[in-house]
Amino acid sequence: MKKGFIYVLFLSVVLLLSACGGKNGEQSGEETEQEPFTIGVIPVQTEGAMENAMNKLQKTLSKELDREVKVEVYPDYNGVVEAMNYDKIDMAYYGPLTYVIAHNKSGAKAIITQLIDGQPFYYSYIITHKDNPWNSLDDLLEKSEEIDFAFGDINSTSGSLIPRIELQDRGVYQSEEENKLNSVRFTGSHDATALAVQNKQVDAGAIDSAIYNQLVESGKIDSELIKTIWESDKLFQYPWAVHKNTDDKIIKALEEAFLAIDDQEILDAFGATGFTKASNKDYESIKQAAVKQGIIEE
């Protein structure tokens, strides 16, 4: 009787464990629910201005990838680099400089960039208020010690790197602490720089040309109050880059999804008219500029 009871008890435990194992086996044997595909985005505009567009982008990519996609706008450029470096995100929208830093640190791989009027290029502008007497960068720097200047994020290509190099070449800027300007500030975003110039909080500032045009078109900036006094050479547009371990099938799905985007609110958030494919070689000139500045090593 006692042996029979023990045998029944043992059999019950075995059956229970088998049932539990069978359930887990079914879950592991069949397609399991995937983790969300996460995308980090640099703050090309203030976060609130991008929120609706990013929600739309989430929905669009989730549908096309048949998988939940989460898009998060980070408070600064470096945060996106570190998120990729520590495997916190699967994909990122970088500035060109931020991208070459991320590629150098974690192997991030550019796959898509945006088009502006059909071209994957933009410029760095230096802008000033229309009331000011300067019509060129030479005019502005004639009395550089009187000028209050604004950069965007310190890791921005058009809002910091390229105009910094230009001011260095003209002998008026070495660093935030060492320069021949009255003051230097980093606003953190392109729209903040444009508003600082428009509101006469600074004398001049550096900004992404495409984002400047988008701010004008949306009415956030009044073009009648601002003039451009310097323009850089062509810069290759901002890349969307995936984690170095991303599967080729996912990359192809992402490329197809971005190439098909025609929602104007999503495009406007990036000052874009569409998207096209990109690769690491497109950012070689930015890499060399970053090396020149000691930001990365060759």
Coordinates of C-alpha atoms in Angstrom, one line a residue:
M1 CA 0.0 0.0 0.0
K2 CA 2.8 2.4 1.0
K3 CA 4.8 1.4 -2.1
G4 CA 1.7 1.9 -4.3
F5 CA 1.1 5.3 -2.9
I6 CA 4.7 6.3 -3.5
Y7 CA 4.5 5.0 -7.1
V8 CA 1.3 7.0 -7.7
L9 CA 2.9 10.1 -6.2
F10 CA 6.0 9.7 -8.4
L11 CA 4.0 9.2 -11.5
S12 CA 1.9 12.3 -10.8
V13 CA 5.1 14.4 -10.4
V14 CA 6.5 13.0 -13.6
L15 CA 3.3 13.8 -15.5
L16 CA 3.1 17.3 -14.1
L17 CA 6.7 18.0 -15.0
S18 CA 6.1 16.6 -18.5
A19 CA 3.1 18.8 -18.9
C20 CA 5.1 21.9 -17.9
G21 CA 7.9 20.8 -20.2
G22 CA 5.5 20.2 -23.0
K23 CA 4.2 23.8 -22.7
N24 CA 7.6 25.3 -22.7
G25 CA 8.6 23.0 -25.5
E26 CA 5.7 24.2 -27.6
Q27 CA 6.7 27.8 -27.0
S28 CA 10.3 27.2 -27.9
G29 CA 9.5 25.0 -30.8
E30 CA 7.0 27.5 -32.3
E31 CA 7.7 31.1 -33.2
T32 CA 8.0 33.0 -30.0
E33 CA 7.1 36.6 -29.4
Q34 CA 10.0 38.8 -30.5
E35 CA 11.5 41.6 -28.5
P36 CA 10.7 45.1 -29.8
F37 CA 13.0 46.4 -32.4
T38 CA 14.4 49.6 -30.8
I39 CA 15.5 52.8 -32.6
G40 CA 17.3 55.7 -31.0
V41 CA 17.0 59.1 -32.6
I42 CA 19.2 62.2 -32.1
P43 CA 17.4 65.4 -31.2
V44 CA 17.5 67.3 -34.5
Q45 CA 14.6 69.3 -33.1
T46 CA 13.3 69.6 -29.6
E47 CA 11.7 66.3 -28.5
G48 CA 8.2 67.7 -28.3
A49 CA 8.3 68.8 -31.9
M50 CA 9.3 65.3 -33.0
E51 CA 6.9 63.3 -30.9
N52 CA 4.0 62.9 -33.3
A53 CA 6.2 62.1 -36.2
M54 CA 8.1 59.4 -34.2
N55 CA 4.8 57.8 -33.2
K56 CA 3.9 57.6 -36.9
L57 CA 7.3 56.2 -37.7
Q58 CA 6.9 53.5 -35.0
K59 CA 3.5 52.4 -36.5
T60 CA 4.8 52.4 -40.1
L61 CA 7.9 50.3 -39.3
S62 CA 6.0 48.0 -37.0
K63 CA 3.6 47.2 -39.8
E64 CA 6.3 46.7 -42.5
L65 CA 8.6 44.6 -40.2
D66 CA 5.6 42.7 -38.8
R67 CA 7.2 43.3 -35.4
E68 CA 6.8 45.9 -32.6
V69 CA 9.1 48.8 -33.2
K70 CA 9.9 51.4 -30.5
V71 CA 11.4 54.8 -31.5
E72 CA 12.9 57.0 -28.8
V73 CA 14.3 60.5 -29.2
Y74 CA 17.3 60.9 -26.9
P75 CA 18.1 64.1 -25.1
D76 CA 21.6 64.5 -26.7
Y77 CA 23.7 63.0 -29.5
N78 CA 26.1 61.2 -27.3
G79 CA 23.3 59.2 -25.6
V80 CA 22.5 57.6 -28.9
V81 CA 26.1 56.6 -29.5
E82 CA 26.3 55.0 -26.1
A83 CA 23.0 53.2 -26.4
M84 CA 24.3 51.5 -29.5
N85 CA 27.7 50.8 -27.9
Y86 CA 26.0 49.1 -24.9
D87 CA 23.6 47.1 -27.1
K88 CA 20.5 49.0 -25.8
I89 CA 19.2 49.8 -29.3
D90 CA 19.0 47.9 -32.6
M91 CA 19.2 50.9 -34.9
A92 CA 19.9 54.7 -34.6
Y93 CA 19.4 57.9 -36.5
Y94 CA 22.7 59.7 -36.3
G95 CA 24.2 62.9 -37.5
P96 CA 27.2 62.2 -39.8
L97 CA 29.7 62.9 -37.0
T98 CA 27.8 60.9 -34.5
Y99 CA 27.7 58.1 -36.9
V100 CA 31.4 57.9 -37.5
I101 CA 31.9 57.9 -33.7
A102 CA 29.4 55.1 -33.4
H103 CA 31.0 53.2 -36.2
N104 CA 34.4 53.6 -34.6
K105 CA 33.2 52.5 -31.2
S106 CA 30.7 49.8 -31.9
G107 CA 30.7 49.0 -35.6
A108 CA 27.3 50.6 -36.3
K109 CA 26.5 50.2 -40.0
A110 CA 24.8 52.9 -42.2
I111 CA 22.0 51.6 -44.4
I112 CA 19.7 54.5 -45.2
T113 CA 19.9 58.3 -45.4
Q114 CA 17.4 61.0 -46.3
L115 CA 16.9 63.0 -49.5
I116 CA 16.5 66.7 -49.7
D117 CA 14.9 67.7 -53.1
G118 CA 16.1 64.4 -54.4
Q119 CA 19.7 64.8 -53.2
P120 CA 21.4 63.1 -50.2
F121 CA 23.3 66.3 -49.3
Y122 CA 23.0 69.2 -47.0
Y123 CA 25.1 72.1 -45.7
S124 CA 26.2 73.8 -42.6
Y125 CA 24.9 77.4 -42.4
I126 CA 26.0 80.2 -40.2
I127 CA 23.1 82.5 -39.7
T128 CA 22.5 85.9 -38.2
H129 CA 19.6 88.3 -37.6
K130 CA 18.6 90.5 -40.6
D131 CA 19.0 93.6 -38.4
N132 CA 22.7 92.9 -38.0
P133 CA 25.2 94.6 -40.5
W134 CA 27.1 91.5 -41.4
N135 CA 26.6 89.9 -44.8
S136 CA 29.5 87.5 -44.7
L137 CA 31.6 85.5 -42.2
D138 CA 34.4 87.9 -42.9
D139 CA 32.2 90.8 -41.8
L140 CA 31.1 88.9 -38.7
L141 CA 34.6 88.1 -37.6
E142 CA 36.1 91.6 -38.2
K143 CA 35.4 92.3 -34.5
S144 CA 35.2 88.7 -33.3
E145 CA 35.7 89.7 -29.7
E146 CA 32.2 91.3 -29.7
I147 CA 30.4 88.3 -31.1
D148 CA 28.2 85.9 -29.1
F149 CA 28.1 82.6 -31.1
A150 CA 25.9 79.5 -30.8
F151 CA 26.7 76.0 -31.9
G152 CA 24.1 73.2 -31.6
D153 CA 24.9 69.9 -30.0
I154 CA 28.7 69.5 -29.5
N155 CA 28.5 66.3 -31.5
S156 CA 26.5 67.8 -34.4
T157 CA 28.2 67.8 -37.8
S158 CA 26.7 70.9 -39.2
G159 CA 25.9 72.5 -35.9
S160 CA 29.4 72.1 -34.4
L161 CA 32.1 70.1 -36.2
I162 CA 32.2 71.8 -39.6
P163 CA 31.7 75.4 -38.4
R164 CA 34.2 74.8 -35.6
I165 CA 36.8 73.8 -38.2
E166 CA 36.0 76.9 -40.3
L167 CA 36.4 79.2 -37.3
Q168 CA 39.6 77.4 -36.3
D169 CA 41.0 77.9 -39.9
R170 CA 40.1 81.6 -39.5
G171 CA 42.1 81.8 -36.2
V172 CA 39.2 82.7 -33.9
Y173 CA 38.3 79.4 -32.3
Q174 CA 40.2 76.6 -30.6
S175 CA 37.8 75.4 -28.0
E176 CA 34.9 76.6 -25.9
E177 CA 37.4 77.8 -23.4
E178 CA 40.0 79.1 -25.8
N179 CA 38.7 81.4 -28.5
K180 CA 38.6 85.1 -29.7
L181 CA 34.8 85.4 -29.5
N182 CA 32.9 87.3 -26.8
S183 CA 31.0 84.1 -25.8
V184 CA 30.2 80.6 -27.1
R185 CA 27.3 78.4 -26.2
F186 CA 26.0 75.0 -27.3
T187 CA 22.2 75.1 -27.6
G188 CA 21.7 71.3 -27.9
S189 CA 19.5 71.4 -31.1
H190 CA 19.2 73.2 -34.4
D191 CA 15.8 74.8 -33.7
A192 CA 17.1 76.1 -30.4
T193 CA 20.0 77.8 -32.3
A194 CA 17.7 79.3 -34.9
L195 CA 15.4 80.7 -32.2
A196 CA 18.4 82.1 -30.3
V197 CA 19.5 84.0 -33.5
Q198 CA 16.0 85.1 -34.3
N199 CA 15.4 86.4 -30.8
K200 CA 18.8 88.1 -30.7
Q201 CA 20.0 86.1 -27.8
V202 CA 23.2 85.5 -29.9
D203 CA 24.7 87.3 -32.8
A204 CA 25.2 84.2 -35.0
G205 CA 24.8 80.5 -35.0
A206 CA 25.5 77.3 -36.9
I207 CA 22.7 75.1 -38.2
D208 CA 21.8 72.3 -40.6
S209 CA 20.6 73.8 -43.9
A210 CA 17.8 71.3 -44.4
I211 CA 16.4 71.7 -40.9
Y212 CA 16.6 75.4 -41.2
N213 CA 14.5 75.3 -44.3
Q214 CA 12.1 73.0 -42.7
L215 CA 11.8 75.3 -39.7
V216 CA 11.0 78.2 -42.1
E217 CA 8.4 76.2 -44.0
S218 CA 6.7 75.1 -40.8
G219 CA 6.5 78.7 -39.6
K220 CA 8.7 78.0 -36.5
I221 CA 11.3 80.5 -37.8
D222 CA 10.6 83.7 -39.8
S223 CA 13.0 83.8 -42.8
E224 CA 12.4 87.6 -43.0
L225 CA 14.3 87.9 -39.7
I226 CA 17.3 85.8 -40.6
K227 CA 20.0 85.8 -43.2
T228 CA 22.7 83.2 -44.1
I229 CA 26.2 84.6 -44.1
W230 CA 28.2 81.4 -44.7
E231 CA 27.6 78.0 -46.3
S232 CA 29.9 74.9 -46.1
D233 CA 30.8 72.4 -48.8
K234 CA 28.3 69.6 -49.4
L235 CA 27.8 67.2 -46.5
F236 CA 26.3 63.7 -46.9
Q237 CA 23.0 63.4 -45.2
Y238 CA 22.2 61.9 -41.7
P239 CA 22.4 58.1 -41.7
W240 CA 20.1 55.5 -40.2
A241 CA 22.5 52.8 -38.9
V242 CA 21.9 49.3 -37.6
H243 CA 23.8 47.3 -34.9
K244 CA 26.7 45.4 -36.4
N245 CA 25.0 42.1 -35.7
T246 CA 21.8 42.9 -37.5
D247 CA 20.5 40.1 -39.7
D248 CA 20.6 40.8 -43.5
K249 CA 16.8 40.0 -43.8
I250 CA 16.0 42.7 -41.2
I251 CA 18.3 45.1 -43.0
K252 CA 16.5 44.5 -46.3
A253 CA 13.1 44.9 -44.7
L254 CA 14.2 48.2 -43.1
E255 CA 15.5 49.5 -46.4
E256 CA 12.3 48.6 -48.2
A257 CA 10.2 50.2 -45.4
F258 CA 12.2 53.5 -45.4
L259 CA 12.2 53.7 -49.2
A260 CA 8.4 53.5 -49.2
I261 CA 7.8 56.2 -46.6
D262 CA 5.8 59.1 -48.0
D263 CA 4.1 60.4 -44.9
Q264 CA 4.7 64.1 -44.9
E265 CA 4.8 64.5 -41.2
I266 CA 7.5 61.9 -40.8
L267 CA 9.5 63.4 -43.7
D268 CA 9.2 66.9 -42.3
A269 CA 10.6 65.9 -38.9
F270 CA 13.9 65.2 -40.7
G271 CA 13.6 68.0 -43.3
A272 CA 13.5 65.2 -45.9
T273 CA 11.7 64.6 -49.2
G274 CA 12.4 60.9 -49.1
F275 CA 15.0 58.2 -48.3
T276 CA 17.7 56.4 -50.1
K277 CA 20.3 53.7 -49.4
A278 CA 23.6 54.7 -47.7
S279 CA 26.9 53.0 -46.7
N280 CA 29.9 53.6 -44.5
K281 CA 32.0 54.9 -47.4
D282 CA 29.6 57.9 -47.8
Y283 CA 30.9 59.3 -44.5
E284 CA 34.7 59.1 -45.2
S285 CA 35.1 62.9 -45.4
I286 CA 33.3 63.3 -42.1
K287 CA 35.6 60.6 -40.6
Q288 CA 38.6 62.5 -41.8
A289 CA 37.3 65.8 -40.2
A290 CA 36.8 63.9 -37.0
V291 CA 40.3 62.5 -37.1
K292 CA 41.6 66.1 -37.8
Q293 CA 39.8 67.3 -34.6
G294 CA 41.1 64.4 -32.5
I295 CA 37.6 63.1 -32.0
I296 CA 38.4 59.6 -33.2
E297 CA 41.7 57.9 -34.2
E298 CA 42.4 56.8 -37.8

